[in-house]
PDB file of C-alpha atoms and ligand atoms in Angstrom:
ATOM      1  CA  MET D  13     112.808 102.188  73.508  1.00 97.00           C
ATOM      2  CA  THR D  14     110.325 102.735  76.335  1.00 98.00           C
ATOM      3  CA  VAL D  15     109.964 100.078  79.019  1.00 98.00           C
ATOM      4  CA  GLY D  16     107.058  99.990  81.473  1.00 98.00           C
ATOM      5  CA  LEU D  17     107.626  97.960  84.640  1.00 98.00           C
ATOM      6  CA  ILE D  18     104.482  96.501  86.213  1.00 98.00           C
ATOM      7  CA  PRO D  19     105.257  95.016  89.626  1.00 98.00           C
ATOM      8  CA  GLY D  20     102.968  93.189  91.998  1.00 97.00           C
ATOM      9  CA  SER D  21     102.509  90.196  94.228  1.00 96.00           C
ATOM     10  CA  PHE D  22     100.154  88.633  91.656  1.00 97.00           C
ATOM     11  CA  ASP D  23      99.145  85.924  94.138  1.00 97.00           C
ATOM     12  CA  PRO D  24      97.253  85.213  91.954  1.00 98.00           C
ATOM     13  CA  PHE D  25      97.280  87.314  88.759  1.00 98.00           C
ATOM     14  CA  HIS D  26      93.689  88.361  87.942  1.00 98.00           C
ATOM     15  CA  ASN D  27      91.633  90.127  85.271  1.00 98.00           C
ATOM     16  CA  GLY D  28      92.228  93.547  86.854  1.00 97.00           C
ATOM     17  CA  HIS D  29      95.994  92.993  86.468  1.00 98.00           C
ATOM     18  CA  LEU D  30      95.462  91.717  82.925  1.00 98.00           C
ATOM     19  CA  GLU D  31      93.557  94.862  81.959  1.00 97.00           C
ATOM     20  CA  ILE D  32      96.360  97.119  83.211  1.00 98.00           C
ATOM     21  CA  VAL D  33      99.046  95.103  81.381  1.00 98.00           C
ATOM     22  CA  GLU D  34      97.044  95.178  78.132  1.00 98.00           C
ATOM     23  CA  ARG D  35      96.565  98.936  78.317  1.00 98.00           C
ATOM     24  CA  ALA D  36     100.164  99.651  79.298  1.00 98.00           C
ATOM     25  CA  ALA D  37     101.384  97.430  76.441  1.00 98.00           C
ATOM     26  CA  GLN D  38      99.830  99.949  74.047  1.00 98.00           C
ATOM     27  CA  ILE D  39     101.698 102.847  75.638  1.00 98.00           C
ATOM     28  CA  PHE D  40     105.194 101.368  76.086  1.00 98.00           C
ATOM     29  CA  ASP D  41     107.384  99.533  73.562  1.00 98.00           C
ATOM     30  CA  GLU D  42     107.983  96.783  76.079  1.00 98.00           C
ATOM     31  CA  ILE D  43     106.324  95.787  79.344  1.00 98.00           C
ATOM     32  CA  VAL D  44     108.180  93.923  82.067  1.00 98.00           C
ATOM     33  CA  VAL D  45     105.814  92.245  84.518  1.00 98.00           C
ATOM     34  CA  ALA D  46     107.622  91.562  87.791  1.00 98.00           C
ATOM     35  CA  ALA D  47     106.168  89.093  90.285  1.00 97.00           C
ATOM     36  CA  ILE D  48     107.704  90.167  93.557  1.00 94.00           C
ATOM     37  CA  ARG D  49     107.499  88.818  97.064  1.00 84.00           C
ATOM     38  CA  ASN D  50     105.778  91.477  99.152  1.00 79.00           C
ATOM     39  CA  PRO D  51     107.501  91.356 102.558  1.00 76.00           C
ATOM     40  CA  GLN D  52     104.404  93.012 104.127  1.00 79.00           C
ATOM     41  CA  LYS D  53     102.247  89.997 103.244  1.00 79.00           C
ATOM     42  CA  SER D  54     102.382  86.718 105.125  1.00 78.00           C
ATOM     43  CA  GLU D  55     102.442  83.295 103.528  1.00 86.00           C
ATOM     44  CA  ALA D  56     101.840  83.217  99.782  1.00 93.00           C
ATOM     45  CA  LEU D  57      99.500  80.781  98.044  1.00 96.00           C
ATOM     46  CA  PHE D  58     101.672  80.410  94.921  1.00 96.00           C
ATOM     47  CA  ASP D  59     105.466  80.461  94.854  1.00 94.00           C
ATOM     48  CA  LEU D  60     107.220  82.953  92.583  1.00 94.00           C
ATOM     49  CA  ASP D  61     107.911  80.388  89.849  1.00 94.00           C
ATOM     50  CA  GLU D  62     104.238  79.362  89.748  1.00 96.00           C
ATOM     51  CA  ARG D  63     103.232  83.021  89.551  1.00 96.00           C
ATOM     52  CA  ARG D  64     105.687  83.697  86.723  1.00 96.00           C
ATOM     53  CA  ASP D  65     104.370  80.698  84.763  1.00 96.00           C
ATOM     54  CA  MET D  66     100.702  81.568  85.154  1.00 97.00           C
ATOM     55  CA  ILE D  67     101.355  85.202  84.190  1.00 98.00           C
ATOM     56  CA  ALA D  68     103.268  84.064  81.084  1.00 98.00           C
ATOM     57  CA  GLU D  69     100.391  81.803  80.037  1.00 98.00           C
ATOM     58  CA  SER D  70      97.825  84.554  80.707  1.00 98.00           C
ATOM     59  CA  LEU D  71      99.750  87.067  78.561  1.00 98.00           C
ATOM     60  CA  SER D  72     100.673  84.769  75.678  1.00 98.00           C
ATOM     61  CA  HIS D  73      98.461  86.851  73.322  1.00 98.00           C
ATOM     62  CA  LEU D  74     100.736  89.909  73.778  1.00 98.00           C
ATOM     63  CA  GLU D  75     104.072  90.232  72.013  1.00 96.00           C
ATOM     64  CA  ASN D  76     105.925  92.986  73.867  1.00 97.00           C
ATOM     65  CA  ILE D  77     105.945  91.355  77.302  1.00 98.00           C
ATOM     66  CA  ARG D  78     108.734  90.034  79.503  1.00 97.00           C
ATOM     67  CA  ILE D  79     108.128  88.402  82.848  1.00 97.00           C
ATOM     68  CA  VAL D  80     110.499  88.239  85.778  1.00 96.00           C
ATOM     69  CA  SER D  81     110.074  86.978  89.323  1.00 92.00           C
ATOM     70  CA  ILE D  82     112.270  88.298  92.096  1.00 91.00           C
ATOM     71  CA  ALA D  83     112.601  88.717  95.834  1.00 89.00           C
ATOM     72  CA  GLY D  84     114.263  92.075  96.384  1.00 92.00           C
ATOM     73  CA  LEU D  85     113.923  95.798  95.873  1.00 95.00           C
ATOM     74  CA  LEU D  86     111.764  97.037  93.024  1.00 97.00           C
ATOM     75  CA  VAL D  87     114.136  99.900  92.212  1.00 98.00           C
ATOM     76  CA  ASN D  88     116.871  97.336  91.496  1.00 97.00           C
ATOM     77  CA  VAL D  89     114.596  95.603  88.983  1.00 97.00           C
ATOM     78  CA  ALA D  90     113.772  98.993  87.446  1.00 98.00           C
ATOM     79  CA  ARG D  91     117.486  99.656  87.023  1.00 98.00           C
ATOM     80  CA  ASP D  92     118.218  96.161  85.656  1.00 97.00           C
ATOM     81  CA  VAL D  93     115.477  96.291  83.000  1.00 97.00           C
ATOM     82  CA  ASN D  94     116.167  99.953  82.209  1.00 98.00           C
ATOM     83  CA  ALA D  95     112.566 100.903  83.034  1.00 98.00           C
ATOM     84  CA  THR D  96     111.227 104.193  81.701  1.00 98.00           C
ATOM     85  CA  ALA D  97     108.596 104.147  84.462  1.00 98.00           C
ATOM     86  CA  ILE D  98     106.873 101.878  86.944  1.00 98.00           C
ATOM     87  CA  VAL D  99     103.181 101.409  86.088  1.00 98.00           C
ATOM     88  CA  LYS D 100     100.534 100.670  88.728  1.00 98.00           C
ATOM     89  CA  GLY D 101      96.761 100.246  88.479  1.00 97.00           C
ATOM     90  CA  LEU D 102      94.588 102.127  90.955  1.00 96.00           C
ATOM     91  CA  ARG D 103      91.265 100.501  91.797  1.00 94.00           C
ATOM     92  CA  ALA D 104      89.918 102.969  94.309  1.00 90.00           C
ATOM     93  CA  ILE D 105      90.924 105.810  96.584  1.00 89.00           C
ATOM     94  CA  SER D 106      91.808 103.195  99.214  1.00 88.00           C
ATOM     95  CA  ASP D 107      94.743 102.075  97.016  1.00 91.00           C
ATOM     96  CA  PHE D 108      96.036 105.599  96.697  1.00 94.00           C
ATOM     97  CA  GLU D 109      97.687 106.168 100.064  1.00 94.00           C
ATOM     98  CA  SER D 110     100.032 103.187 100.020  1.00 95.00           C
ATOM     99  CA  GLU D 111     100.705 103.470  96.289  1.00 97.00           C
ATOM    100  CA  MET D 112     101.590 107.145  96.658  1.00 97.00           C
ATOM    101  CA  GLN D 113     103.971 106.310  99.512  1.00 97.00           C
ATOM    102  CA  MET D 114     105.696 103.562  97.482  1.00 97.00           C
ATOM    103  CA  ALA D 115     105.939 105.828  94.420  1.00 98.00           C
ATOM    104  CA  GLN D 116     107.577 108.568  96.482  1.00 98.00           C
ATOM    105  CA  MET D 117     109.974 106.124  98.156  1.00 98.00           C
ATOM    106  CA  ASN D 118     110.969 104.543  94.844  1.00 98.00           C
ATOM    107  CA  ARG D 119     111.536 107.960  93.277  1.00 98.00           C
ATOM    108  CA  SER D 120     113.620 109.075  96.256  1.00 98.00           C
ATOM    109  CA  LEU D 121     115.693 105.887  96.109  1.00 98.00           C
ATOM    110  CA  SER D 122     116.426 105.894  92.399  1.00 98.00           C
ATOM    111  CA  GLY D 123     114.673 108.692  90.513  1.00 98.00           C
ATOM    112  CA  VAL D 124     112.314 106.257  88.786  1.00 98.00           C
ATOM    113  CA  GLU D 125     108.838 107.681  88.164  1.00 98.00           C
ATOM    114  CA  THR D 126     105.567 105.818  88.799  1.00 98.00           C
ATOM    115  CA  LEU D 127     102.575 106.261  86.498  1.00 98.00           C
ATOM    116  CA  PHE D 128      99.088 105.305  87.685  1.00 97.00           C
ATOM    117  CA  LEU D 129      96.386 103.899  85.422  1.00 97.00           C
ATOM    118  CA  PRO D 130      92.825 103.974  86.758  1.00 96.00           C
ATOM    119  CA  SER D 131      91.383 100.480  86.576  1.00 94.00           C
ATOM    120  CA  SER D 132      88.152  99.918  84.708  1.00 93.00           C
ATOM    121  CA  SER D 133      85.091  99.888  86.972  1.00 91.00           C
ATOM    122  CA  HIS D 134      84.410  96.288  85.857  1.00 91.00           C
ATOM    123  CA  TYR D 135      87.498  95.174  87.717  1.00 93.00           C
ATOM    124  CA  SER D 136      87.784  97.585  90.615  1.00 93.00           C
ATOM    125  CA  PHE D 137      86.454  95.147  93.230  1.00 96.00           C
ATOM    126  CA  ILE D 138      88.718  92.249  92.249  1.00 97.00           C
ATOM    127  CA  ALA D 139      91.549  91.595  94.694  1.00 97.00           C
ATOM    128  CA  SER D 140      93.915  88.626  94.939  1.00 97.00           C
ATOM    129  CA  ARG D 141      93.153  88.308  98.659  1.00 96.00           C
ATOM    130  CA  LEU D 142      89.434  87.851  97.951  1.00 97.00           C
ATOM    131  CA  LEU D 143      90.084  85.398  95.117  1.00 97.00           C
ATOM    132  CA  ARG D 144      92.236  83.213  97.381  1.00 96.00           C
ATOM    133  CA  GLU D 145      89.446  83.178  99.938  1.00 96.00           C
ATOM    134  CA  VAL D 146      86.641  82.476  97.466  1.00 96.00           C
ATOM    135  CA  ALA D 147      88.634  79.653  95.805  1.00 96.00           C
ATOM    136  CA  ARG D 148      89.657  78.150  99.153  1.00 95.00           C
ATOM    137  CA  TYR D 149      86.004  77.781 100.155  1.00 94.00           C
ATOM    138  CA  GLY D 150      84.938  76.332  96.824  1.00 93.00           C
ATOM    139  CA  GLY D 151      83.529  79.461  95.153  1.00 95.00           C
ATOM    140  CA  ASP D 152      83.692  79.964  91.394  1.00 95.00           C
ATOM    141  CA  VAL D 153      86.383  82.484  90.415  1.00 96.00           C
ATOM    142  CA  THR D 154      86.412  81.836  86.663  1.00 96.00           C
ATOM    143  CA  ALA D 155      84.835  85.230  85.865  1.00 97.00           C
ATOM    144  CA  PHE D 156      87.660  87.071  87.605  1.00 97.00           C
ATOM    145  CA  VAL D 157      90.879  85.368  86.480  1.00 98.00           C
ATOM    146  CA  PRO D 158      92.475  84.253  83.192  1.00 98.00           C
ATOM    147  CA  GLY D 159      91.960  80.550  82.331  1.00 97.00           C
ATOM    148  CA  PRO D 160      95.482  79.404  83.325  1.00 97.00           C
ATOM    149  CA  VAL D 161      95.020  80.968  86.766  1.00 97.00           C
ATOM    150  CA  ALA D 162      91.554  79.445  87.238  1.00 97.00           C
ATOM    151  CA  LYS D 163      93.056  76.032  86.489  1.00 96.00           C
ATOM    152  CA  ARG D 164      95.829  76.441  89.052  1.00 96.00           C
ATOM    153  CA  LEU D 165      93.383  77.665  91.693  1.00 96.00           C
ATOM    154  CA  TYR D 166      91.206  74.651  91.004  1.00 94.00           C
ATOM    155  CA  ASP D 167      94.257  72.356  91.261  1.00 94.00           C
ATOM    156  CA  LYS D 168      95.033  73.870  94.698  1.00 93.00           C
ATOM    157  CA  PHE D 169      91.443  73.689  95.935  1.00 93.00           C
ATOM    158  CA  PRO D 170      89.638  70.985  93.899  1.00 89.00           C
ATOM    159  CA  GLU D 171      86.598  71.060  96.141  1.00 76.00           C
ATOM    160  CA  GLY D 172      87.395  74.060  98.277  1.00 70.00           C
ATOM    161  CA  THR D 173      88.180  73.459 101.927  1.00 60.00           C
ATOM    162  CA  SER D 174      84.682  73.953 103.309  1.00 54.00           C
TER     163      SER D 174
HETATM  164  O1  LIG X 213     100.569  93.541  94.579  1.00 90.92           O
HETATM  165  P1  LIG X 213     101.174  94.270  95.738  1.00 90.92           P
HETATM  166  O2  LIG X 213     101.378  93.354  96.923  1.00 90.92           O
HETATM  167  O3  LIG X 213     100.420  95.515  96.103  1.00 90.92           O
HETATM  168  O4  LIG X 213     102.635  94.736  95.239  1.00 90.92           O
HETATM  169  C1  LIG X 213     103.502  95.383  96.131  1.00 90.92           C
HETATM  170  C2  LIG X 213     104.930  95.297  95.610  1.00 90.92           C
HETATM  171  C3  LIG X 213     105.368  93.841  95.460  1.00 90.92           C
HETATM  172  C4  LIG X 213     105.041  95.991  94.258  1.00 90.92           C
HETATM  173  C5  LIG X 213     105.823  96.027  96.664  1.00 90.92           C
HETATM  174  O5  LIG X 213     105.683  95.386  97.904  1.00 90.92           O
HETATM  175  C6  LIG X 213     107.287  96.028  96.269  1.00 90.92           C
HETATM  176  O6  LIG X 213     107.698  96.836  95.457  1.00 90.92           O
HETATM  177  N1  LIG X 213     108.056  95.085  96.862  1.00 90.92           N
HETATM  178  C7  LIG X 213     109.462  94.939  96.584  1.00 90.92           C
HETATM  179  C8  LIG X 213     110.310  95.419  97.771  1.00 90.92           C
HETATM  180  C9  LIG X 213     110.486  96.922  97.701  1.00 90.92           C
HETATM  181  O7  LIG X 213     111.009  97.460  96.753  1.00 90.92           O
HETATM  182  N2  LIG X 213     109.989  97.588  98.748  1.00 90.92           N
HETATM  183  C10 LIG X 213     110.009  99.026  98.852  1.00 90.92           C
HETATM  184  C11 LIG X 213     108.723  99.596  98.255  1.00 90.92           C
HETATM  185  S1  LIG X 213     108.731 101.346  98.307  1.00 90.92           S
END
């Protein structure tokens, strides 16, 4: 059985992430989506449990999905779920440098391979950082995130903070 591991901060999960999970779910027998604390990023908007719940609700239409949330090394998750490969979406060349570095580090640490899927051009400008900012100041993010995520963003920022 092939297992694709899709890791990310997912703070919050958005339509660009959704597209990558949907496509990967057609390639692998099972997809494990791992919401992971990124130690390079400062304070998160959603805690890991909230992220896991909103991802689960956003992917309820897919059958071969498992969701985990962890704070720790990705290669340990890859080992624990018996991942065939890590799968990452690439939005633009600007993503490439850091993703390449992480892929090489993860392969050096454990031998696990990383496969990159090019994101659709419809979604290439969507970034969690921008969504947090738009929602915080009262902008409408419903076109960019699954319904369960839009609801949670609205609950956090009912009228924005402007
Ligand atoms: O969505 P992001 O923030 O780009 O995802 C980055 C993430 C969470 C996948 C990366 O920071 C990660 O793998 N963190 C877990 C800790 C780890 O394994 N660090 C070494 C990476 S080579």
